[in-house]
PDB file of C-alpha atoms in Angstrom:
ATOM      1  CA  MET A1389       0.000   0.000   0.000  1.00 56.00           C
ATOM      2  CA  ASN A1390       1.348   3.405  -0.996  1.00 66.00           C
ATOM      3  CA  PRO A1391       1.168   5.811   1.998  1.00 68.00           C
ATOM      4  CA  VAL A1392       1.268   8.932  -0.197  1.00 66.00           C
ATOM      5  CA  GLY A1393      -1.594   7.624  -2.332  1.00 70.00           C
ATOM      6  CA  SER A1394      -3.606   6.703   0.755  1.00 74.00           C
ATOM      7  CA  MET A1395      -3.093  10.135   2.326  1.00 75.00           C
ATOM      8  CA  THR A1396      -3.972  11.869  -0.959  1.00 78.00           C
ATOM      9  CA  GLY A1397      -7.155   9.824  -1.211  1.00 77.00           C
ATOM     10  CA  LEU A1398      -8.045  10.615   2.386  1.00 77.00           C
ATOM     11  CA  VAL A1399      -7.442  14.354   1.890  1.00 80.00           C
ATOM     12  CA  LEU A1400      -9.509  14.348  -1.325  1.00 80.00           C
ATOM     13  CA  THR A1401     -12.325  12.464   0.391  1.00 84.00           C
ATOM     14  CA  ILE A1402     -12.389  14.877   3.336  1.00 82.00           C
ATOM     15  CA  GLY A1403     -12.175  17.854   0.970  1.00 82.00           C
ATOM     16  CA  ALA A1404     -15.058  16.566  -1.124  1.00 83.00           C
ATOM     17  CA  SER A1405     -17.146  15.957   2.012  1.00 84.00           C
ATOM     18  CA  VAL A1406     -16.514  19.480   3.304  1.00 81.00           C
ATOM     19  CA  PHE A1407     -17.280  20.954  -0.131  1.00 84.00           C
ATOM     20  CA  GLY A1408     -20.511  18.939  -0.390  1.00 81.00           C
ATOM     21  CA  PHE A1409     -21.588  19.970   3.111  1.00 81.00           C
ATOM     22  CA  THR A1410     -20.854  23.637   2.337  1.00 80.00           C
ATOM     23  CA  VAL A1411     -22.814  23.548  -0.917  1.00 79.00           C
ATOM     24  CA  SER A1412     -25.800  21.795   0.677  1.00 80.00           C
ATOM     25  CA  THR A1413     -25.800  24.213   3.640  1.00 78.00           C
ATOM     26  CA  TRP A1414     -25.733  27.153   1.235  1.00 78.00           C
ATOM     27  CA  GLY A1415     -28.576  25.575  -0.743  1.00 77.00           C
ATOM     28  CA  ILE A1416     -30.678  25.108   2.395  1.00 76.00           C
ATOM     29  CA  LYS A1417     -30.090  28.735   3.431  1.00 79.00           C
ATOM     30  CA  TRP A1418     -30.969  29.947  -0.083  1.00 77.00           C
ATOM     31  CA  ASN A1419     -34.165  27.865  -0.091  1.00 80.00           C
ATOM     32  CA  GLN A1420     -35.148  29.178   3.349  1.00 82.00           C
ATOM     33  CA  LYS A1421     -34.583  32.736   2.119  1.00 82.00           C
ATOM     34  CA  SER A1422     -36.814  32.006  -0.885  1.00 84.00           C
ATOM     35  CA  ILE A1423     -39.503  30.479   1.342  1.00 83.00           C
ATOM     36  CA  ASP A1424     -39.388  33.504   3.657  1.00 87.00           C
ATOM     37  CA  GLU A1425     -39.637  35.858   0.669  1.00 87.00           C
ATOM     38  CA  LEU A1426     -42.610  33.947  -0.743  1.00 85.00           C
ATOM     39  CA  ALA A1427     -44.344  34.056   2.640  1.00 88.00           C
ATOM     40  CA  ARG A1428     -43.801  37.812   2.809  1.00 89.00           C
ATOM     41  CA  LEU A1429     -45.104  38.310  -0.732  1.00 88.00           C
ATOM     42  CA  ARG A1430     -48.143  36.158   0.066  1.00 89.00           C
ATOM     43  CA  GLN A1431     -48.853  38.271   3.155  1.00 91.00           C
ATOM     44  CA  ASP A1432     -48.468  41.475   1.098  1.00 91.00           C
ATOM     45  CA  ALA A1433     -50.905  40.130  -1.506  1.00 90.00           C
ATOM     46  CA  HIS A1434     -53.357  39.171   1.245  1.00 88.00           C
ATOM     47  CA  ASP A1435     -53.115  42.656   2.773  1.00 90.00           C
ATOM     48  CA  MET A1436     -53.603  44.282  -0.638  1.00 91.00           C
ATOM     49  CA  ALA A1437     -56.656  42.107  -1.336  1.00 89.00           C
ATOM     50  CA  GLY A1438     -58.139  43.215   1.978  1.00 88.00           C
ATOM     51  CA  LYS A1439     -57.587  46.880   1.084  1.00 90.00           C
ATOM     52  CA  VAL A1440     -59.163  46.390  -2.348  1.00 89.00           C
ATOM     53  CA  ALA A1441     -62.161  44.641  -0.766  1.00 89.00           C
ATOM     54  CA  ASN A1442     -62.607  47.522   1.696  1.00 89.00           C
ATOM     55  CA  CYS A1443     -62.436  50.080  -1.129  1.00 88.00           C
ATOM     56  CA  LEU A1444     -64.985  48.147  -3.190  1.00 87.00           C
ATOM     57  CA  GLN A1445     -67.305  47.906  -0.183  1.00 90.00           C
ATOM     58  CA  MET A1446     -67.088  51.672   0.421  1.00 90.00           C
ATOM     59  CA  LEU A1447     -67.668  52.327  -3.283  1.00 88.00           C
ATOM     60  CA  LEU A1448     -70.705  50.035  -3.296  1.00 88.00           C
ATOM     61  CA  GLU A1449     -72.110  51.782  -0.204  1.00 90.00           C
ATOM     62  CA  GLU A1450     -71.661  55.173  -1.903  1.00 89.00           C
ATOM     63  CA  VAL A1451     -73.397  53.928  -5.070  1.00 87.00           C
ATOM     64  CA  MET A1452     -76.277  52.513  -3.009  1.00 88.00           C
ATOM     65  CA  ASP A1453     -76.619  55.841  -1.124  1.00 88.00           C
ATOM     66  CA  VAL A1454     -76.776  57.749  -4.429  1.00 87.00           C
ATOM     67  CA  LEU A1455     -79.361  55.349  -5.882  1.00 86.00           C
ATOM     68  CA  HIS A1456     -81.601  55.617  -2.802  1.00 84.00           C
ATOM     69  CA  GLN A1457     -81.694  59.433  -2.828  1.00 79.00           C
TER      70      GLN A1457
END
């Protein structure tokens, strides 16, 4: 058994493991950031829909008041 070859293989294996762990950790963080952003956008859309509904309700009330006069 060649000790230099064995050490090189061991170093490459450890290096590849560390690289793979780093890439997967970065991917998880990126996905979590995307999920958080989507949740925020969903909440913004929900808030905007509520504002639009309130405006439409006020508009409808105004139209009904004008029609009943």
